Tab-separated table of C-alpha atoms and ligand atoms in Angstrom:
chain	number	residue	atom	x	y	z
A	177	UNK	CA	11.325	-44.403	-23.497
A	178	UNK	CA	13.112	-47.637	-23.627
A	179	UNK	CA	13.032	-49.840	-20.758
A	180	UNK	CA	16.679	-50.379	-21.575
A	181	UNK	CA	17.766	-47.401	-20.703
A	182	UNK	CA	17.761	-47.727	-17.058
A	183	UNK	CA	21.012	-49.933	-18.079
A	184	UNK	CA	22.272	-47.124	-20.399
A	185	UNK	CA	23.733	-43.766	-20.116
A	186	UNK	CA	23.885	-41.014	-22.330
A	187	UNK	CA	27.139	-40.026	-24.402
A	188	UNK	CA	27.330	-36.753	-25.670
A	189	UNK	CA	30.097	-36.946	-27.920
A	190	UNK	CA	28.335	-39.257	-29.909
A	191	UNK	CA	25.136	-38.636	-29.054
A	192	UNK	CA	24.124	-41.806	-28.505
A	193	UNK	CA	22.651	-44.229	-25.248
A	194	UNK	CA	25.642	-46.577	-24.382
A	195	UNK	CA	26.128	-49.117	-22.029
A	196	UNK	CA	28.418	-47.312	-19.139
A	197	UNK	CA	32.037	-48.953	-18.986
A	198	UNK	CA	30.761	-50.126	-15.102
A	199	UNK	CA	28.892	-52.365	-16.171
A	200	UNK	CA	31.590	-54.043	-17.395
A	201	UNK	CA	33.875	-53.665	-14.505
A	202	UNK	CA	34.313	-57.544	-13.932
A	203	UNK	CA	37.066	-58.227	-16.284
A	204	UNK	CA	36.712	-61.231	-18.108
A	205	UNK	CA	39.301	-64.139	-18.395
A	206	UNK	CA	39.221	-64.838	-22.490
A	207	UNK	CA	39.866	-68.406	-22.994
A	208	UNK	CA	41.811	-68.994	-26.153
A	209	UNK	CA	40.655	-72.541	-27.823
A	210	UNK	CA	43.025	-73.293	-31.276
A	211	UNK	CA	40.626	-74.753	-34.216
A	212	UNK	CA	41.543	-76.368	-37.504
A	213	UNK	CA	39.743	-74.239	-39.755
A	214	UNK	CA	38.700	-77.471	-41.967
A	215	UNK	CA	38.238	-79.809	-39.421
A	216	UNK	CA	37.685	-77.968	-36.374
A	217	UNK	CA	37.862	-79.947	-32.951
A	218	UNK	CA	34.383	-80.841	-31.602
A	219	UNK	CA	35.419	-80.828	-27.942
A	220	UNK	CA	36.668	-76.924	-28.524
A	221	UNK	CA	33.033	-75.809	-30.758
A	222	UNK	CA	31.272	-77.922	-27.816
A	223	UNK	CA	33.022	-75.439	-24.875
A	224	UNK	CA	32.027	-72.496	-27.358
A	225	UNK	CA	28.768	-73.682	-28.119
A	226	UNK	CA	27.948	-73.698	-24.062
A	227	UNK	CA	29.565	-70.324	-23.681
A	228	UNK	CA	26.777	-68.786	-26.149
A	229	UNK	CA	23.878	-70.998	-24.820
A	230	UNK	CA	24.435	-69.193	-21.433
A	231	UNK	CA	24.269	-65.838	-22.854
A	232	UNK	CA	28.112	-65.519	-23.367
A	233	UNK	CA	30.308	-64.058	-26.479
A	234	UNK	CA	32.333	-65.797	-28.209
A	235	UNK	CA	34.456	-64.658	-30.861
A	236	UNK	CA	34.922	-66.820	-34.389
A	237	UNK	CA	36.307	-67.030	-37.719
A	238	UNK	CA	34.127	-66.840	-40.810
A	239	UNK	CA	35.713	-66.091	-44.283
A	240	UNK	CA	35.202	-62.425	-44.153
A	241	UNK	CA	36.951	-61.448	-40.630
A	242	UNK	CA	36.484	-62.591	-37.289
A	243	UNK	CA	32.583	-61.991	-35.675
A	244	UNK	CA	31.995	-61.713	-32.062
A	245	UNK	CA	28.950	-64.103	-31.352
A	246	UNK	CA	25.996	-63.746	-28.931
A	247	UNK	CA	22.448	-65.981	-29.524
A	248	UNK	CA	20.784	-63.669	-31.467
A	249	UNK	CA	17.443	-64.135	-30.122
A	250	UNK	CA	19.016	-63.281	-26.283
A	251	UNK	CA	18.193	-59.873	-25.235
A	252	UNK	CA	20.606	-59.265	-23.202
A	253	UNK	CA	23.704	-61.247	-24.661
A	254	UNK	CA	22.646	-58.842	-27.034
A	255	UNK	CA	23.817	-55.420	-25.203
A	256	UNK	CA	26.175	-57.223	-23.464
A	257	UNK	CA	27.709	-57.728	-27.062
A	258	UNK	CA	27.399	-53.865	-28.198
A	259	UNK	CA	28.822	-53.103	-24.140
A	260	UNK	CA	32.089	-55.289	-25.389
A	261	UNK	CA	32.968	-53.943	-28.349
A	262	UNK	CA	31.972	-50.228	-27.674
A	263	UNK	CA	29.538	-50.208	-30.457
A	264	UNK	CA	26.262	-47.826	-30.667
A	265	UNK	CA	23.231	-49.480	-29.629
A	266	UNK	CA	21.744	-48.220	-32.933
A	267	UNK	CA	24.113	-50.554	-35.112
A	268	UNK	CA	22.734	-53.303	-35.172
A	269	UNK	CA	24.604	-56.679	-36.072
A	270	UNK	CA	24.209	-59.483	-38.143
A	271	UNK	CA	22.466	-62.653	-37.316
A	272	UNK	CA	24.555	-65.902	-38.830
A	273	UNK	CA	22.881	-68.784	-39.858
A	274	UNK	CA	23.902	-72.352	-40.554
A	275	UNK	CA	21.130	-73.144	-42.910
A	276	UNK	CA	18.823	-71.158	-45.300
A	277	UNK	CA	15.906	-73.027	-43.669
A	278	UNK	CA	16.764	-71.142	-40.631
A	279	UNK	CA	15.675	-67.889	-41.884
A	280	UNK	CA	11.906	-68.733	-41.711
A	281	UNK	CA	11.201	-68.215	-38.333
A	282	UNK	CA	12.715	-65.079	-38.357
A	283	UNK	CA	11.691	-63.136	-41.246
A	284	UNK	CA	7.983	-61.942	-42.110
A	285	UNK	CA	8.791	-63.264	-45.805
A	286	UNK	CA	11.363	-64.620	-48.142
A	287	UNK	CA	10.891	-62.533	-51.487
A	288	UNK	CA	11.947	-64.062	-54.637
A	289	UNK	CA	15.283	-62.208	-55.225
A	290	UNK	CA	16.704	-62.903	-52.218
A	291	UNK	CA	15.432	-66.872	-52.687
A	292	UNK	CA	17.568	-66.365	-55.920
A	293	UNK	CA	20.210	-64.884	-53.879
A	294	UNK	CA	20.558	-67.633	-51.562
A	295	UNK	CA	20.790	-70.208	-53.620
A	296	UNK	CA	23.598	-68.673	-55.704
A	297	UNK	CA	25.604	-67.657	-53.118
A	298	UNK	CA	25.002	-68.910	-49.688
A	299	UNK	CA	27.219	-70.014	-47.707
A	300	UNK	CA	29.401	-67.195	-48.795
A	301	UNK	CA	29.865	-63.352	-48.199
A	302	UNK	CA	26.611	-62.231	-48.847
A	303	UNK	CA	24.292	-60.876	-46.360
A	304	UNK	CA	20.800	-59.662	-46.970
A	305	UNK	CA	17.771	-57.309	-45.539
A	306	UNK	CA	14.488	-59.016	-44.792
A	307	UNK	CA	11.286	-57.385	-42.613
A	308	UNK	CA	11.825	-59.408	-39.110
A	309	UNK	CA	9.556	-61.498	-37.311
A	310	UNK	CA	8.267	-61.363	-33.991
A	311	UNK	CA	10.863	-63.690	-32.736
A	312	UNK	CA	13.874	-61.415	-33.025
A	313	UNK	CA	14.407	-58.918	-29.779
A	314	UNK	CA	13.936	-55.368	-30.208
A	315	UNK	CA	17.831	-54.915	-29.049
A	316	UNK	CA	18.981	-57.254	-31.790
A	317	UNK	CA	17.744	-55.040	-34.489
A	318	UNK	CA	18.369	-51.750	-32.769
A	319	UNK	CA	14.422	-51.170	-33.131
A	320	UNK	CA	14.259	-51.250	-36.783
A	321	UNK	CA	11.866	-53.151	-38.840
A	322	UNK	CA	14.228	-55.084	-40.335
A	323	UNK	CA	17.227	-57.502	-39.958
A	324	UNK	CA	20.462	-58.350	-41.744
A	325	UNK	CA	20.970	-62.031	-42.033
A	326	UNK	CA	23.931	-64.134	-43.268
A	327	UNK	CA	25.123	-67.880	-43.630
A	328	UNK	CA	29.285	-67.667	-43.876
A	329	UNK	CA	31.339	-70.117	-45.335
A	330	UNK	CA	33.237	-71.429	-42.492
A	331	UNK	CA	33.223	-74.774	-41.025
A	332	UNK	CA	34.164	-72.891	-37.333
A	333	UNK	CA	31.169	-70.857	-37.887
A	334	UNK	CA	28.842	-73.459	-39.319
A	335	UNK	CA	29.888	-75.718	-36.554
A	336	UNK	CA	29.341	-73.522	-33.788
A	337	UNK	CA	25.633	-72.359	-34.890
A	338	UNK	CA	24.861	-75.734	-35.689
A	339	UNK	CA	26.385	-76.851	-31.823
A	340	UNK	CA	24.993	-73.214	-30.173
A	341	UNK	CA	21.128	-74.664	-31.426
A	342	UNK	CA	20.287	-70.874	-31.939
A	343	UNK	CA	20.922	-67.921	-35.174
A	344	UNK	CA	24.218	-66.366	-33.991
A	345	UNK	CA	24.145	-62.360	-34.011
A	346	UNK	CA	27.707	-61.732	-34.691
A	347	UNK	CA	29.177	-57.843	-36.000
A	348	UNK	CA	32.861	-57.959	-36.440
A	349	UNK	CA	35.226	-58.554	-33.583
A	350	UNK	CA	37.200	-55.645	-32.716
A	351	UNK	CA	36.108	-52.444	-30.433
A	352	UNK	CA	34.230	-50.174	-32.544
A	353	UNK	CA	35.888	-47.716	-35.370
A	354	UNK	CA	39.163	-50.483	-35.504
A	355	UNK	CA	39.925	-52.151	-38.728
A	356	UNK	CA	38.052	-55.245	-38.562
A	357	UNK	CA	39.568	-58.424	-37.661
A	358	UNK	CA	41.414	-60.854	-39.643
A	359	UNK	CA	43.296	-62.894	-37.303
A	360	UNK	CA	42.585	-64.181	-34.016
A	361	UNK	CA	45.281	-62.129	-32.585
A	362	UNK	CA	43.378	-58.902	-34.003
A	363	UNK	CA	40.683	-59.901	-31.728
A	364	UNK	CA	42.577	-60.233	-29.431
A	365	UNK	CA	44.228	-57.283	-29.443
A	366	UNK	CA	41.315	-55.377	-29.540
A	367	UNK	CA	39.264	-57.842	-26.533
A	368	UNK	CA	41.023	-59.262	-24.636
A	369	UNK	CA	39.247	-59.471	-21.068
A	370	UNK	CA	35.687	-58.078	-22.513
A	371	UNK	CA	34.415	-61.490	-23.926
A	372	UNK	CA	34.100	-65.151	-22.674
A	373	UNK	CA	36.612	-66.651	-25.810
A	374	UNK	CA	38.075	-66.731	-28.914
A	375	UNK	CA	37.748	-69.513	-31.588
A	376	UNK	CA	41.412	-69.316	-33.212
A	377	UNK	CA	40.776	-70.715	-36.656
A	378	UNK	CA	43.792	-68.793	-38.636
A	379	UNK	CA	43.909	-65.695	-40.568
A	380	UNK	CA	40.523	-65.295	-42.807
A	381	UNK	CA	40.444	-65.987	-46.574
A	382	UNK	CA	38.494	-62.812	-47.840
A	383	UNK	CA	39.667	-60.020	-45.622
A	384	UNK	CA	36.963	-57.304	-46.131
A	385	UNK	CA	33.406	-58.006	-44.680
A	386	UNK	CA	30.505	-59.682	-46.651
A	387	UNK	CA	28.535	-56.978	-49.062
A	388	UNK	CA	25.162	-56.018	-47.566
A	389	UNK	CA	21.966	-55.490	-50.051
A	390	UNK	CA	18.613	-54.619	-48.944
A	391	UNK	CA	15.986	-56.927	-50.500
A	392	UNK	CA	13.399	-55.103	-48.437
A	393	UNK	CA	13.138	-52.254	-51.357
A	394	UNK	CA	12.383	-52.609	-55.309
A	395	UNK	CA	14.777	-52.742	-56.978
A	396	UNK	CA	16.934	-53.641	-54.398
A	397	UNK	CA	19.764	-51.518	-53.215
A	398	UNK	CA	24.009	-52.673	-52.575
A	399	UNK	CA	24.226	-50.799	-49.121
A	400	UNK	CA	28.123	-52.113	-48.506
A	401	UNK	CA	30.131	-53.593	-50.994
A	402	UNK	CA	32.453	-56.688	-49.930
A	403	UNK	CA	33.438	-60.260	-50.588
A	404	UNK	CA	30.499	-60.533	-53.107
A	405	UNK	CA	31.290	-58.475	-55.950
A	406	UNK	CA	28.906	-56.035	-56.843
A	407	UNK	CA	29.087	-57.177	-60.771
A	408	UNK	CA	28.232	-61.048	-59.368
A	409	UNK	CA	24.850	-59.896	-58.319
A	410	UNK	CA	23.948	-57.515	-61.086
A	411	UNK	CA	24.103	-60.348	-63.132
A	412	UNK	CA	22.261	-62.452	-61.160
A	413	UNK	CA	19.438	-60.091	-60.104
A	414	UNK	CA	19.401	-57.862	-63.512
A	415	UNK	CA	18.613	-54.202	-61.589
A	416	UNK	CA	20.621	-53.818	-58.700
A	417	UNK	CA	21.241	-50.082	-57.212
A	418	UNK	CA	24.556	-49.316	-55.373
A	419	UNK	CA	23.955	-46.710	-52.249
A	420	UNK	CA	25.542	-43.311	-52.867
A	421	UNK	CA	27.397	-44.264	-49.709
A	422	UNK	CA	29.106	-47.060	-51.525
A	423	UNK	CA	31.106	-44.763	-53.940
A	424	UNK	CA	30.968	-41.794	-51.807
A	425	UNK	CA	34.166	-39.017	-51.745
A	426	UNK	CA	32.728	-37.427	-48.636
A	427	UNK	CA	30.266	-37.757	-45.707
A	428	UNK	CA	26.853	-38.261	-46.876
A	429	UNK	CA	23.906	-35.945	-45.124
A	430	UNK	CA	21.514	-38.290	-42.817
A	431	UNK	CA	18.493	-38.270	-44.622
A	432	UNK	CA	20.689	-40.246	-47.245
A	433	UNK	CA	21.961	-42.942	-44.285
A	434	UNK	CA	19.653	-46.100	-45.070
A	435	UNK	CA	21.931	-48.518	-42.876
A	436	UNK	CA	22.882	-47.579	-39.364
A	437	UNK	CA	26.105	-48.689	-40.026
A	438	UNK	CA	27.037	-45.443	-42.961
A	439	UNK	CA	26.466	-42.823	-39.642
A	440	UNK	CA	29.133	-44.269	-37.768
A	441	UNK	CA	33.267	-43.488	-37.918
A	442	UNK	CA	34.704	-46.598	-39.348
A	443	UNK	CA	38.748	-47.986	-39.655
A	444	UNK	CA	39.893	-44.876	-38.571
A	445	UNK	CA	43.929	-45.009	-37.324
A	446	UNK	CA	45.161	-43.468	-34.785
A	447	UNK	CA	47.581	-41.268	-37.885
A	448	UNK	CA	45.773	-39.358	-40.303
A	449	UNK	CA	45.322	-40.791	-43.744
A	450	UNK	CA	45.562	-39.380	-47.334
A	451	UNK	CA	44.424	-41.310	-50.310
A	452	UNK	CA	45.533	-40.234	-53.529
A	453	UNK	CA	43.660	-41.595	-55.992
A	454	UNK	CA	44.419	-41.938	-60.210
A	455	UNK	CA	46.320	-43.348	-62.778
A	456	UNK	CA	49.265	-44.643	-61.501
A	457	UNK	CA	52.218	-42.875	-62.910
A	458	UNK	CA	50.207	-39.368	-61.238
A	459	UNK	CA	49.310	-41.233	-57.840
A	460	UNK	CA	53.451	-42.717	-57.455
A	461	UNK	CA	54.318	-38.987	-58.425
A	462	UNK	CA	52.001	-37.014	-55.893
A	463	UNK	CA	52.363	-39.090	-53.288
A	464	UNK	CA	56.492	-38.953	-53.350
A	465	UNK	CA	56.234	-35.379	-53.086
A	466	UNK	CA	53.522	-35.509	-50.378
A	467	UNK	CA	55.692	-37.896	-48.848
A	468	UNK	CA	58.699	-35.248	-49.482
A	469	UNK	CA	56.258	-32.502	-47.605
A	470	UNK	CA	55.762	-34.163	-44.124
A	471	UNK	CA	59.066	-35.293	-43.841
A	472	UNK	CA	60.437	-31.269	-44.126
A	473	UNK	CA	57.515	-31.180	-41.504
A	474	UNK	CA	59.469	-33.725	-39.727
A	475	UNK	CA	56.778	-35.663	-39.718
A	476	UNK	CA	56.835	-39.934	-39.925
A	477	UNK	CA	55.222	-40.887	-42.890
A	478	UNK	CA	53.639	-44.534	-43.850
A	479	UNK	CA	52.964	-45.483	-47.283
A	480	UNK	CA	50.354	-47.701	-47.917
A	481	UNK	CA	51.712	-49.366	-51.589
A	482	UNK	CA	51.074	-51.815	-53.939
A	483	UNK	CA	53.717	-54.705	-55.545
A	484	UNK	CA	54.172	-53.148	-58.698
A	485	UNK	CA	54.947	-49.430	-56.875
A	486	UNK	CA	56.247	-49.782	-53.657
A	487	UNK	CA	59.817	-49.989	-54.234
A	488	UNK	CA	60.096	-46.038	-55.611
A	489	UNK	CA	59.332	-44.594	-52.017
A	490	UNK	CA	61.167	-43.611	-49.263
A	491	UNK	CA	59.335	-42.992	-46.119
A	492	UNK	CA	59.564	-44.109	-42.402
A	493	UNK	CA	57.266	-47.375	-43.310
A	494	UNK	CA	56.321	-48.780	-46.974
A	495	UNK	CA	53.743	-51.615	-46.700
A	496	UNK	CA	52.676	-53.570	-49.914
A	497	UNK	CA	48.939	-54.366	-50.138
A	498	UNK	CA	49.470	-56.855	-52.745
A	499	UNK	CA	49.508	-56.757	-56.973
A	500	UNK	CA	47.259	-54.091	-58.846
A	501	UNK	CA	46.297	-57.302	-61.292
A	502	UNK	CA	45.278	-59.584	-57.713
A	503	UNK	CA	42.085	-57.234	-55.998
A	504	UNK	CA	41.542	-60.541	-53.819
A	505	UNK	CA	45.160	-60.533	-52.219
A	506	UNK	CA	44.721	-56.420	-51.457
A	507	UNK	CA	41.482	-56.861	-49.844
A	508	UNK	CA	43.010	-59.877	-47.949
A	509	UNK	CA	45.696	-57.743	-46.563
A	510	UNK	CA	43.587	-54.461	-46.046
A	511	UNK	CA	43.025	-54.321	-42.566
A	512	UNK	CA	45.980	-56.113	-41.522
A	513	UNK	CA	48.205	-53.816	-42.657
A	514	UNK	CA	46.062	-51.249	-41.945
A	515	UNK	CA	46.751	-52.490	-38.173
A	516	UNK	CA	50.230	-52.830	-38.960
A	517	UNK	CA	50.911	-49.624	-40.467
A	518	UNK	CA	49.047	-47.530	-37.244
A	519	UNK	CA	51.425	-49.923	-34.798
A	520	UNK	CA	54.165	-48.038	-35.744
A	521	UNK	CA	53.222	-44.479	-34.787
A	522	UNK	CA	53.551	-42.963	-37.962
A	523	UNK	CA	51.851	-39.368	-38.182
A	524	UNK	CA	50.418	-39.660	-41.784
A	525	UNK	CA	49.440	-42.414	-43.764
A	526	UNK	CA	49.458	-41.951	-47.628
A	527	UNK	CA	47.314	-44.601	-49.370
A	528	UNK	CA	47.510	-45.770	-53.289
A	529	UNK	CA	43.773	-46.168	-54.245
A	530	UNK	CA	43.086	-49.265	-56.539
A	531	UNK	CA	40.891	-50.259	-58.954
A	532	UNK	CA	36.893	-50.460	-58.059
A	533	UNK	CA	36.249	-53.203	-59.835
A	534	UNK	CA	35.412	-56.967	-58.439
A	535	UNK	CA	36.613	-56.510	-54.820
A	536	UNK	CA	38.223	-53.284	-55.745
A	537	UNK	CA	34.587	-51.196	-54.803
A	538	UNK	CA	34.886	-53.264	-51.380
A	539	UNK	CA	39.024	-52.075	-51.033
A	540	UNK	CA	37.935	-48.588	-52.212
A	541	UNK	CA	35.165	-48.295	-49.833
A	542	UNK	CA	37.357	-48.993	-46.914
A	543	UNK	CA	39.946	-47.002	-47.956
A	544	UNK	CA	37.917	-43.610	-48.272
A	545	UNK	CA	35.983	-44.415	-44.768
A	546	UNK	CA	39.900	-44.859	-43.584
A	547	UNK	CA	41.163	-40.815	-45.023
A	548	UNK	CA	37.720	-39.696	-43.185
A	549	UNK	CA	37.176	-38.880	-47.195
A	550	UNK	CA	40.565	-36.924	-47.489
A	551	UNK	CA	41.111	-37.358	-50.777
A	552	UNK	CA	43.464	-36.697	-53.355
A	553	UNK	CA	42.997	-36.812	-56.694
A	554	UNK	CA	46.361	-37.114	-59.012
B	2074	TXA	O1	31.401	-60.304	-43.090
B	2074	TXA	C1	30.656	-59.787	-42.266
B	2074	TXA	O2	29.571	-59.264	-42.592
B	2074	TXA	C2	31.106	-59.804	-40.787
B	2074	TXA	C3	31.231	-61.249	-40.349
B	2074	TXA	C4	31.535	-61.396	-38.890
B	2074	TXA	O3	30.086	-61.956	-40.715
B	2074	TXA	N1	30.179	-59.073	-39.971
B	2074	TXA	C5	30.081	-57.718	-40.002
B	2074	TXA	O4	29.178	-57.207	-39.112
B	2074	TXA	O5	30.743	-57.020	-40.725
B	2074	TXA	P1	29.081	-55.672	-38.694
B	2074	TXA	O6	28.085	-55.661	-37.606
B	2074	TXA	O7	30.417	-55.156	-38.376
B	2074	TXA	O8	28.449	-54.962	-39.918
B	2074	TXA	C6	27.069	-55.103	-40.169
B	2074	TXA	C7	26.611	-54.026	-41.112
B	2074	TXA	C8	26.614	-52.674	-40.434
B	2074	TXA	O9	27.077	-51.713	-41.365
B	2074	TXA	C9	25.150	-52.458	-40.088
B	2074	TXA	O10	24.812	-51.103	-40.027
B	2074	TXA	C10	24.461	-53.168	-41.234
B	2074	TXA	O11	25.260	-54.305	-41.494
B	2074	TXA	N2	23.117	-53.589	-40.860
B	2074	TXA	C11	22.748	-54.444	-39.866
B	2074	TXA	N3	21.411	-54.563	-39.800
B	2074	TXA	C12	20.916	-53.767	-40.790
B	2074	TXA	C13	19.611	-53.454	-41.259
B	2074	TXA	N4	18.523	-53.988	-40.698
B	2074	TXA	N5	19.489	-52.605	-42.308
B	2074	TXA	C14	20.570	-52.079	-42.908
B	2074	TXA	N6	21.838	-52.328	-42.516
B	2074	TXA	C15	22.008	-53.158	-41.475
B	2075	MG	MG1	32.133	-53.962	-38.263
């Protein structure tokens, strides 16, 4: 079908053409290059700038988590980028811009809302659907008519765009179905050898990736929630749907899937994890007896917490995400403690679910993705 696929094979577990693991039997050396996150180093953007011109991937801070970066408009940078991180070629990622301007040439149009949309909150964690132009390779967009574009709020990621001369496609830096990564040592964990470098700008500021909403429908539709709460745009744009997905307790059906990215397994740990979700007095109470359970099991339990709570357990691990009253600090810590928790070979993670307001729907969203929708509700 595709001339592609004389590169790909097919993997039936997924079902899904992927890029076989020989063609990317040449290990990579992954140069590390230290940034100041406010003023970074021009020498350090200039090496990382060349590395992308070339066709190479480089891997960067924004305020969200760390992307992996390939010139967007480079074919096959492109699957070289999905071949390093293990992800299906039909996710496709999102291109990063350094100016509004630069979305011209690769959209059909800019409609109204999303003009709105830009001006209120780019650069930031926002990232939006347009119908693509020519310009924009078939792989970059996994085929589909239309294309997720996003200008961060970093001056790493600003910088390198601006020195790279080309729209950065950039999904989030660590091997498919891992939390996403916050630090540059996340990245690294995760690849290590696959890509050309890593930009090491410190840990990220927001923590959860940007929310995605698709201005290519009327009204237009919230398909992820993240760093750009969901109430911030309804005000903005007056009617503003949220995708079943977004609040979903269980797997949605495929005819429901309207980004490529709902179909796919997502921040799952190696242990399996229960979230046990209600007021808090029921949620401290179910999961100490849960807790109580696995460990007659003889079973090693983690307890994902909160400040206010996480002194009344007793289990193998008890983490803190942050304060109940602070939704920005828990969705900061999410996936790092989500990392954290996994590293220590616990069998069962028990989660506290939080509030879905603000960045709480974003936290939430994660979370349930996380307990492959095992969910309790106390
Ligand atoms: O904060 C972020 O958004 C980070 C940083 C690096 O910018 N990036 C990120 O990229 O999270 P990624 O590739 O991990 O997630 C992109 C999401 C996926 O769920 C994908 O399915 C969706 O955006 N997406 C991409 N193109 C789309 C399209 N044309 N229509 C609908 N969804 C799309
Ligand atoms: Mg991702």
């Amino acid at each position: 079908m595709h001339q592609q696929h004389r590169f790909l094979t097919f993997d039936r577990q997924v079902e899904i053409w992927v890029m076989p693991e020989s063609l990317l039997s040449i290990m990579k050396q992954t140069l590390l290059l230290n940034v100041d996150s406010e003023y970074p180093d021009p020498a350090a953007i200039q090496i990382a700038a060349d590395i992308i011109r070339r066709g190479g991937l480089v891997a960067f801070p924004t305020e969200t988590v760390y992307g992996l970066g390939a010139d967007a408009l480079n074919a096959e940078a492109i699957l070289a980028l999905f071949a390093a991180k293990k992800r299906p070629l039909d996710n496709p990622p999102i291109i990063h811009v350094a100016d509004p301007k630069e979305i011209g040439k690769l959209v059909l149009e800019v409609p109204i809302k999303a003009k709105v949309l830009m001006e209120k909150f780019w650069p930031g964690p926002l990232t939006l659907i347009f119908n693509h132009s020519n310009l924009v390779p078939r792989e970059t967009v996994a085929g589909l008519d239309t294309v997720a574009i996003r200008m961060p709020k970093h001056k790493v990621a600003l910088e390198l765009i601006r020195q790279s001369g080309c729209p950065i496609a950039a999904p989030s830096a660590n091997l498919a179905g891992k939390p996403s990564p916050t630090t540059a040592q996340h990245v690294h964990e995760d690849l290590n050898g696959r890509i050309d470098a890593i930009l090491d700008g410190g840990a990220t500021i927001i923590g959860v990736e940007s929310t995605v909403v698709d201005l290519s429908v009327d009204p237009p539709i919230l398909l992820r929630p993240g760093g750009t709460p969901f109430e911030a745009l309804q005000k903005v744009l007056g009617d503003l749907k949220l995708h079943p997905f977004v609040e979903a307790e269980q797997e949605l059906s495929l005819h429901q899937i309207r980004s490529p990215g709902m179909k796919h397994k997502h921040y799952a740990p190696k242990a399996e994890v229960i979230l046990v979700e209600g007021k808090v007095p029921a949620v401290t109470a179910k999961i100490k007896a849960l807790a109580e359970s696995y460990k007659l099991e003889g079973k090693k339990v983690g307890i994902l917490a909160s400040e206010e709570t996480q002194t009344c357990y007793h289990a193998h691990v008890v983490k803190s995400l942050g304060s109940r009253s602070n939704l920005a600090t828990v969705a900061q810590s999410l996936f790092r403690l989500l990392r954290e928790i996994d590293a220590e070979n616990v069998d069962v993670i028990i989660a506290e679910g939080f509030s879905s307001e603000g960045l709480g729907l974003a936290v939430m969203n994660r979370l349930r993705k996380a307990s492959a929708y095992h969910i309790i509700k106390a």
